[in-house]
PDB file of C-alpha atoms in Angstrom:
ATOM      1  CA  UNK A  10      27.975  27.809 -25.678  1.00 50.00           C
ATOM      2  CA  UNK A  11      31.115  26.113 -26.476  1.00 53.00           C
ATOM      3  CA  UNK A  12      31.198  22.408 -26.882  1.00 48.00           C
ATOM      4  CA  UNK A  13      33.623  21.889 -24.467  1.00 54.00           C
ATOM      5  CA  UNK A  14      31.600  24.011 -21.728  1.00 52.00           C
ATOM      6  CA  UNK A  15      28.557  22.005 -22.673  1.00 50.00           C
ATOM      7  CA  UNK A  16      30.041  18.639 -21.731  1.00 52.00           C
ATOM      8  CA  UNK A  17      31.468  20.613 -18.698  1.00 53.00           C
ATOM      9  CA  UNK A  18      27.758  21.377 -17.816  1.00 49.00           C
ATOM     10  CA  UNK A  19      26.207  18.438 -18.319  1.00 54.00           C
ATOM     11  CA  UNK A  20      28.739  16.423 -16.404  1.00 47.00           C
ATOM     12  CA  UNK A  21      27.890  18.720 -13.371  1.00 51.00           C
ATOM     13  CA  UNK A  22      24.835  18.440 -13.650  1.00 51.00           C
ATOM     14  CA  UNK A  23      25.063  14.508 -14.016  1.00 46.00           C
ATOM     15  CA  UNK A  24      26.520  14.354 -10.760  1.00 46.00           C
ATOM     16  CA  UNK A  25      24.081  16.700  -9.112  1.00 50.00           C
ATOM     17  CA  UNK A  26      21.396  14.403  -9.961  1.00 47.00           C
ATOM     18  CA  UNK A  27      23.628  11.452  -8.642  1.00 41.00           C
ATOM     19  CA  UNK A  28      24.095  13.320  -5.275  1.00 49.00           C
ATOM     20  CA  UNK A  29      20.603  13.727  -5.391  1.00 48.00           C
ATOM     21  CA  UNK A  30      19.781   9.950  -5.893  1.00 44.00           C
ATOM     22  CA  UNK A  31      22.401   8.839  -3.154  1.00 42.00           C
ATOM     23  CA  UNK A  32      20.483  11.713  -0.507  1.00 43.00           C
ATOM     24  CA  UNK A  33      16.582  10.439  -1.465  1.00 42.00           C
ATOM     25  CA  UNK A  34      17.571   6.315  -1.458  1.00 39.00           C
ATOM     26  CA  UNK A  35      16.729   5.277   2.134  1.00 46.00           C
ATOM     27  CA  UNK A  36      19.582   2.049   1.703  1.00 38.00           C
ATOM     28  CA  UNK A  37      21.861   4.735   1.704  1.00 33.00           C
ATOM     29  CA  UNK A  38      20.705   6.533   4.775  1.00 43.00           C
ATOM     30  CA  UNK A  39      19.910   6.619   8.396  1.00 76.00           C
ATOM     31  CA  UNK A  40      16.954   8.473   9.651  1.00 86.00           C
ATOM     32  CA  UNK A  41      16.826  11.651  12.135  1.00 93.00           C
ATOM     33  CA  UNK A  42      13.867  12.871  13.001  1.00 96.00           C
ATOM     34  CA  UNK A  43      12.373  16.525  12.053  1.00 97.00           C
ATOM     35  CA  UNK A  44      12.061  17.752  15.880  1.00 96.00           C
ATOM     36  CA  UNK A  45      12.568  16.544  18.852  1.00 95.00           C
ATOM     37  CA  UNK A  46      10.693  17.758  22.454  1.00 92.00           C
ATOM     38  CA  UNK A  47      11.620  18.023  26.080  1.00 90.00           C
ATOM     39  CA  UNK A  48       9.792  19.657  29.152  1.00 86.00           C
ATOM     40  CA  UNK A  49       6.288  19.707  30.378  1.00 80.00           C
ATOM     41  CA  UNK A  50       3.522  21.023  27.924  1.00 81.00           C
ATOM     42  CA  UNK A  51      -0.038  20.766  27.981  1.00 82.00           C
ATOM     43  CA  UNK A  52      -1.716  17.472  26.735  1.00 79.00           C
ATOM     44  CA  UNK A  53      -5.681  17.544  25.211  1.00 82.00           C
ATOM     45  CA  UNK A  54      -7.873  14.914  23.945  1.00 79.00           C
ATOM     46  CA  UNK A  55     -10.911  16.788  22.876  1.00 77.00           C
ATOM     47  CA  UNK A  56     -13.383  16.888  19.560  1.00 84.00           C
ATOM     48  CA  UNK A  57     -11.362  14.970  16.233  1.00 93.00           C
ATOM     49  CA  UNK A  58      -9.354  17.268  14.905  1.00 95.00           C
ATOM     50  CA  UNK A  59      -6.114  17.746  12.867  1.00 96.00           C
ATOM     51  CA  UNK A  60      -3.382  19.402  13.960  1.00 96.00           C
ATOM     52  CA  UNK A  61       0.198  20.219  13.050  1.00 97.00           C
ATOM     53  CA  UNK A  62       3.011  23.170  12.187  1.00 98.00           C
ATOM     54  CA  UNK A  63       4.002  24.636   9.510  1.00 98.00           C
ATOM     55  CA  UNK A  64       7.677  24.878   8.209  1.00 98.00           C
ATOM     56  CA  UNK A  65      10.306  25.632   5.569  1.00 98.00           C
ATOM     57  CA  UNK A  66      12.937  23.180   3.997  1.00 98.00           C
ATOM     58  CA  UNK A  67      16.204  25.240   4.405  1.00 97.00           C
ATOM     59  CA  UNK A  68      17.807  22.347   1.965  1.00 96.00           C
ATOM     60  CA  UNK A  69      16.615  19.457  -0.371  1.00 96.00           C
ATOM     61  CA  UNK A  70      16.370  16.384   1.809  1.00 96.00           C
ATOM     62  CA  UNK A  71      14.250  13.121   1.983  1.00 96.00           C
ATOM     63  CA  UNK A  72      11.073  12.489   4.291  1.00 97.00           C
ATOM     64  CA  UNK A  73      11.163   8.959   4.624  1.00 95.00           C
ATOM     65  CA  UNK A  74       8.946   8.382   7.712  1.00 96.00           C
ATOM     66  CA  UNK A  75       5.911  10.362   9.119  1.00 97.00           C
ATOM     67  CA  UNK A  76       5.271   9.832  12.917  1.00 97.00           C
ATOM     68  CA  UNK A  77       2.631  10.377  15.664  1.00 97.00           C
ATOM     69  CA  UNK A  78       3.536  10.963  19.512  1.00 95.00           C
ATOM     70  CA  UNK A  79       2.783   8.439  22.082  1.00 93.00           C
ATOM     71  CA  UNK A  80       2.266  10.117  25.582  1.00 86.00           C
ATOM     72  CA  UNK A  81       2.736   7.759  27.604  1.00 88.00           C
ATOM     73  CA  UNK A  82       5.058   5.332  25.322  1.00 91.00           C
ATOM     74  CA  UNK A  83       3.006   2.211  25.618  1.00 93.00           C
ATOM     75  CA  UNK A  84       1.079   2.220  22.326  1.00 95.00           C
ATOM     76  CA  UNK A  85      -1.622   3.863  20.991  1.00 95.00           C
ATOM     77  CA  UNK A  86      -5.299   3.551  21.665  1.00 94.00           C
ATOM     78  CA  UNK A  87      -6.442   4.308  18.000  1.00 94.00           C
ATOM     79  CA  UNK A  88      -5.106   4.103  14.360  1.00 96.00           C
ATOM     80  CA  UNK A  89      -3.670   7.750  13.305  1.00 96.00           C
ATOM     81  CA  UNK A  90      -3.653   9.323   9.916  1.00 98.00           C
ATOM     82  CA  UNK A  91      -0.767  11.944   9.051  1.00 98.00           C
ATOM     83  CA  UNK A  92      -0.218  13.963   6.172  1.00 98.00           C
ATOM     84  CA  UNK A  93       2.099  16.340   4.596  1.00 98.00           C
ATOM     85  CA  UNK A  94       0.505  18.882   2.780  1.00 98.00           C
ATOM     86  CA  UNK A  95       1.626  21.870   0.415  1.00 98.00           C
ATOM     87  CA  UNK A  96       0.731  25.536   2.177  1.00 97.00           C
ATOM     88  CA  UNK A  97      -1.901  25.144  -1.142  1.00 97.00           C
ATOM     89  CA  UNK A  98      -3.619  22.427   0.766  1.00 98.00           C
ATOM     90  CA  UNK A  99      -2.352  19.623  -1.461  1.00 98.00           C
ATOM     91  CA  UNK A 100      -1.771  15.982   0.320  1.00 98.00           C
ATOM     92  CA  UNK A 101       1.901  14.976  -0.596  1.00 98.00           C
ATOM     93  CA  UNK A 102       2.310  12.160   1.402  1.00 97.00           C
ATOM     94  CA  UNK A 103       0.455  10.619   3.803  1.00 97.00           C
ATOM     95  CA  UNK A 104       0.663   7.222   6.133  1.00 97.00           C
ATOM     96  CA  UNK A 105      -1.576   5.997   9.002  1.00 97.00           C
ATOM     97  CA  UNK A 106       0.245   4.497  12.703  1.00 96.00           C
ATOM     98  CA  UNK A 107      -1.679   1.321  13.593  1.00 96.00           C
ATOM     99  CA  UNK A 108      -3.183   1.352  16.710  1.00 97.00           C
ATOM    100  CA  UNK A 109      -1.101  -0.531  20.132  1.00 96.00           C
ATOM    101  CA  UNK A 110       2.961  -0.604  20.289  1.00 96.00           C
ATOM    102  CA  UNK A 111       3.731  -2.377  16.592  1.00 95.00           C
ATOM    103  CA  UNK A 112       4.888   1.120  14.496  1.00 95.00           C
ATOM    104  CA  UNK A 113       8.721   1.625  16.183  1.00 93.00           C
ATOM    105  CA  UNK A 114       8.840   4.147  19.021  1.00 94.00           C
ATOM    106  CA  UNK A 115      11.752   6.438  18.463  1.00 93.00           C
ATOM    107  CA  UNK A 116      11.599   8.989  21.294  1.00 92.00           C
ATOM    108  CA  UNK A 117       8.419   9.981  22.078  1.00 93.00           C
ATOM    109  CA  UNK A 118       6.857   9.175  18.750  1.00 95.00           C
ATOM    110  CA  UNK A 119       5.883   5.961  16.518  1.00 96.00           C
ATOM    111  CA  UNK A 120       6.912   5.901  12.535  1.00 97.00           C
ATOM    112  CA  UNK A 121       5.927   3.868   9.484  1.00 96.00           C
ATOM    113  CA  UNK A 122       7.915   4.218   6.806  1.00 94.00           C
ATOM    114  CA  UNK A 123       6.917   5.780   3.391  1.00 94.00           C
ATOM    115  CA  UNK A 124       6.347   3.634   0.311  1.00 88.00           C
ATOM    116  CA  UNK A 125       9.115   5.912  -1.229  1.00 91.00           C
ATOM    117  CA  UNK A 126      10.646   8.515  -0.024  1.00 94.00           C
ATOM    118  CA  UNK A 127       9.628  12.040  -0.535  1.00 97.00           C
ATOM    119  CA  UNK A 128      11.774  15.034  -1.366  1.00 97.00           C
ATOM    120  CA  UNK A 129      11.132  18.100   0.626  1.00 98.00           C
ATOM    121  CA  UNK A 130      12.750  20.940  -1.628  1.00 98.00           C
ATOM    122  CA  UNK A 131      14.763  24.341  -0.238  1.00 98.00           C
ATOM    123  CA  UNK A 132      13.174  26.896   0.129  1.00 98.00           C
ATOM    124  CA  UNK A 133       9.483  25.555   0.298  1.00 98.00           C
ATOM    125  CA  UNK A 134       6.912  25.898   3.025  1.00 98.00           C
ATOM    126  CA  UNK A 135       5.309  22.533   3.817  1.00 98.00           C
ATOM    127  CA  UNK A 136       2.229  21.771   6.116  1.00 98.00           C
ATOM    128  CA  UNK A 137       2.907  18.389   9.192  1.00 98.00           C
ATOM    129  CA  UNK A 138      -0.601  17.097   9.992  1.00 98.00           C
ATOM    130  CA  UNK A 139      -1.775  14.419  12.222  1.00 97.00           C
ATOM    131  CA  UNK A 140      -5.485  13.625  13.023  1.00 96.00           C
ATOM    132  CA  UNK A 141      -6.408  12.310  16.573  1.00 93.00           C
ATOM    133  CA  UNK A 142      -9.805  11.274  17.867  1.00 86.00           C
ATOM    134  CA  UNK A 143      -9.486  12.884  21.046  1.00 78.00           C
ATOM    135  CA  UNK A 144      -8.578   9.618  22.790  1.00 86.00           C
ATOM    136  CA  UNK A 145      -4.654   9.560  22.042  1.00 89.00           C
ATOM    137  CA  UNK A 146      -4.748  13.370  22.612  1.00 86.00           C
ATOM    138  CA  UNK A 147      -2.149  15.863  21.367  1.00 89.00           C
ATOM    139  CA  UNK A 148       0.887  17.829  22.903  1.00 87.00           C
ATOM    140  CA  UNK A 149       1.682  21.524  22.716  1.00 88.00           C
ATOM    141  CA  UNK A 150       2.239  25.017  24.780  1.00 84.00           C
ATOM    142  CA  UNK A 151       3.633  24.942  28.282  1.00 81.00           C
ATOM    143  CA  UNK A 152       7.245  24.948  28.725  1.00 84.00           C
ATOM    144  CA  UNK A 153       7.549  22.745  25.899  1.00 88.00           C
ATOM    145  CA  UNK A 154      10.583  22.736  23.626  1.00 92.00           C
ATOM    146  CA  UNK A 155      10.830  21.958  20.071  1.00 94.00           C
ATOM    147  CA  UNK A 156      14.441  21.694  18.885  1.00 95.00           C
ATOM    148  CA  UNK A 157      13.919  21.211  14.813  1.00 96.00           C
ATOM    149  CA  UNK A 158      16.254  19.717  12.481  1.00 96.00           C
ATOM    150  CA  UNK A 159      18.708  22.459  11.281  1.00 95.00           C
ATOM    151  CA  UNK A 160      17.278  21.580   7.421  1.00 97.00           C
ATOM    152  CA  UNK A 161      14.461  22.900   9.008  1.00 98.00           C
ATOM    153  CA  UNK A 162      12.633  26.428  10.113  1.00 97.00           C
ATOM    154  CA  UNK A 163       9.178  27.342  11.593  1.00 97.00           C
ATOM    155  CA  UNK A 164       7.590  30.520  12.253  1.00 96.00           C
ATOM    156  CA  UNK A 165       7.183  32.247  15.372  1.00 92.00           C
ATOM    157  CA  UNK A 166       3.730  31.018  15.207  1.00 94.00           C
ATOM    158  CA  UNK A 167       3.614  27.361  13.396  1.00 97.00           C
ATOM    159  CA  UNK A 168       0.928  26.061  15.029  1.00 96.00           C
ATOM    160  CA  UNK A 169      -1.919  24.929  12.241  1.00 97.00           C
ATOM    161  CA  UNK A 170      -5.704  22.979  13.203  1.00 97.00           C
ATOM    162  CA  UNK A 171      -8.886  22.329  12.151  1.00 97.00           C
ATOM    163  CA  UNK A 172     -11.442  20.002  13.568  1.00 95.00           C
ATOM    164  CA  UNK A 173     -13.372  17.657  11.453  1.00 95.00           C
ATOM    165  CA  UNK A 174     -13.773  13.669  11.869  1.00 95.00           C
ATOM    166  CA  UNK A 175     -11.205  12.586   9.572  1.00 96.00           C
ATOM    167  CA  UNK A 176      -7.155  14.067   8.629  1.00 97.00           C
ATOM    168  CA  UNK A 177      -7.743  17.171   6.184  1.00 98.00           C
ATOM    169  CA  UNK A 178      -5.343  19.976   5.314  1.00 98.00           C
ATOM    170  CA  UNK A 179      -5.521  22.257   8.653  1.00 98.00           C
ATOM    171  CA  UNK A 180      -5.909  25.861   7.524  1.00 97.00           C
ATOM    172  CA  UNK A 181      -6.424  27.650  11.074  1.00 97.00           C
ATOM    173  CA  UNK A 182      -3.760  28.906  12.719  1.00 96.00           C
ATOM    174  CA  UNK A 183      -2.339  28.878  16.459  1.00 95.00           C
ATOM    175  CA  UNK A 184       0.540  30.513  18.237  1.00 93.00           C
ATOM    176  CA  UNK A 185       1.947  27.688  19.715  1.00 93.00           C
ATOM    177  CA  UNK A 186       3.511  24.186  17.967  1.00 94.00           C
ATOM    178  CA  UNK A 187       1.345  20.927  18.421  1.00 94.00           C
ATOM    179  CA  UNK A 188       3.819  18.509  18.478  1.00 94.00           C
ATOM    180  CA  UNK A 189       1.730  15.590  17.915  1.00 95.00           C
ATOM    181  CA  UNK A 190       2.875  14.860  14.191  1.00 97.00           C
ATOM    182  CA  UNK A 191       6.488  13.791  13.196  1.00 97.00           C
ATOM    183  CA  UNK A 192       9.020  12.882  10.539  1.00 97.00           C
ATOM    184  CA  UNK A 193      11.891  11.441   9.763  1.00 97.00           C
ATOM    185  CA  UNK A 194      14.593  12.771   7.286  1.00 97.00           C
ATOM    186  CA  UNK A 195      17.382  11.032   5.537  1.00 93.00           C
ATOM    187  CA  UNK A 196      20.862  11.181   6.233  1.00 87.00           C
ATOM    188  CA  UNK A 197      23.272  10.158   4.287  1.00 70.00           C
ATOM    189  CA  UNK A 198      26.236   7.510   5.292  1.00 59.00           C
ATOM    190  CA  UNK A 199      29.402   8.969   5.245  1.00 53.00           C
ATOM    191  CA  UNK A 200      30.451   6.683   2.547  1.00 48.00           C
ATOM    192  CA  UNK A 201      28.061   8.769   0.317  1.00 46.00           C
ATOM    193  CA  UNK A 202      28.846  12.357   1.220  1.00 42.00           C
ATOM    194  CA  UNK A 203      32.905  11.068   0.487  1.00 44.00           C
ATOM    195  CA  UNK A 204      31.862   9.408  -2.789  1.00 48.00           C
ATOM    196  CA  UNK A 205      29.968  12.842  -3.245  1.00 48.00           C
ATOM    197  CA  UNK A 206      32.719  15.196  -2.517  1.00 45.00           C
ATOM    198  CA  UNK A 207      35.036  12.816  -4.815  1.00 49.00           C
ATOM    199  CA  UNK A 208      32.978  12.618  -8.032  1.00 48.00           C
ATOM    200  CA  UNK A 209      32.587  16.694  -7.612  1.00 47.00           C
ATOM    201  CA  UNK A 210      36.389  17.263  -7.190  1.00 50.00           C
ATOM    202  CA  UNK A 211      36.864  14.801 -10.535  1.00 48.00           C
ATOM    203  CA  UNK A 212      34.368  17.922 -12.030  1.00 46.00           C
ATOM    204  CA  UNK A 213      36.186  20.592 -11.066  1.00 51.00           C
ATOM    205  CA  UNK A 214      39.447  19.236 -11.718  1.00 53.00           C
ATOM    206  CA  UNK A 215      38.356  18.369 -15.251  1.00 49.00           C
ATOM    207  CA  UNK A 216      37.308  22.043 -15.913  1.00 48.00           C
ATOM    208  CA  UNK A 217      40.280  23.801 -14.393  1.00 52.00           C
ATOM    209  CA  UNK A 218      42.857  21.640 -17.041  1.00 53.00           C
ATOM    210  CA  UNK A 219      40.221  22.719 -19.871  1.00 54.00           C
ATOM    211  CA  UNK A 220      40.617  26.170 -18.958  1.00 53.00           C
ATOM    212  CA  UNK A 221      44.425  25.413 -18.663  1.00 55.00           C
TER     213      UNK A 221
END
C-alpha cells in the first residue's frame, strides 16, 4: 500500500470513528424510542416472569434508555428490572424503573437512562427483557400493534419468556410480541449529521485531487 493511500485510509477511517462518537454521545442526541404500540391487546399479571422480543440492529446506533410499560399511566406498583441480553444469554445492559410515577413516562412506557450509552451493532440479534411480579402485569397479542424503529427488525415470532422470581435471560419462545420492555435510541441533531456529511466530503475531495 502506497503511502499516500495509507494516509487516505486512515483519515477515513478517523472520521468514521468521529461519526461514530457524535451518534453514541447522548449531548449530541435526542431519544426515539425502539417501538411504539396502539390498539387493544391482552394484559396479564400472573407468576414472576421475564418477558421480552427478540430483534436485529439493521444499523449501528446507541441504546441510551431501557423502559417498562405503565398500563394505566399513573405509576407503577413495583420496582422493574430490564435487561438487554446477547441471543448467547449474555446481560449487556441492564437498569431497574423505580416503583410510582418518578422514571419519565414517554408514551405508554417509563425510562431511566443508562450510565453510558450502549452501542447496538448492524447486523446483530439482541434479546429486550423486562421482569414483572405479576402485579404491574404485561401487554401483548390482541389487535395490538408494534410499529418498530426502522434501525430495527423482529421476527415473525419475537416473542421470548421464562418465569423465575427475578430478570434472567428468557430463552422460551412465543408467537406473539410482549410489549412490556422498551428502549430508547439516539438520534443525532442535525448539526451532527451536517458536520458528518462535511468532514466526509473534505475525505473524498482530498482523494479525488490525489488521484488527479
Amino acid at each position: 500500500m502506497s503511502l499516500t493511500l495509507l494516509r487516505q485510509v486512515r483519515l477515513a477511517a478517523a472520521m468514521a470513528c468521529w461519526a461514530a462518537t457524535l451518534v453514541a454521545t447522548p449531548a449530541l442526541a435526542q431519544s426515539a424510542p425502539a417501538y411504539t404500540i396502539s390498539g387493544s391487546s391482552f394484559y396479564a399479571g400472573d407468576s414472576p416472569v421475564s418477558v421480552g422480543f427478540i430483534f436485529t440492529a439493521t444499523q449501528d446506533v446507541a441504546l441510551t434508555a431501557l423502559g417498562y410499560h405503565d398500563h394505566q399511566q399513573n405509576g407503577l406498583a413495583n420496582p422493574h428490572d430490564i435487561g438487554l441480553f446477547s441471543t448467547s444469554g449474555t446481560l449487556l445492559a441492564s437498569a431497574t424503573i423505580a416503583a410510582g410515577t418518578g422514571a419519565p413516562l414517554i408514551g405508554e412506557y417509563r425510562y431511566v437512562n443508562l450510565g453510558s450509552a450502549f452501542m447496538l451493532q448492524s447486523g446483530t440479534q439482541y434479546v429486550l427483557a423486562a421482569h414483572t411480579d405479576g402485579v404491574d402485569g404485561y401487554r401483548y397479542g390482541g389487535a395490538l400493534t408494534v410499529s418498530l424503529d426502522p434501525r430495527l427488525t423482529a421476527p415473525a415470532s419475537p416473542g421470548r419468556y421464562l418465569y423465575g422470581p427475578n430478570l434472567a435471560y428468557p430463552a422460551l419462545s412465543f408467537f406473539d410480541f410482549y410489549a412490556t420492555p422498551n428502549m430508547l435510541l439516539a438520534v443525532p441533531e442535525p448539526g451532527a449529521w451536517a458536520m458528518m456529511v462535511v468532514g466526509l466530503a473534505v475525505v473524498g475531495g482530498m482523494a479525488r485531487r490525489r488521484r488527479g
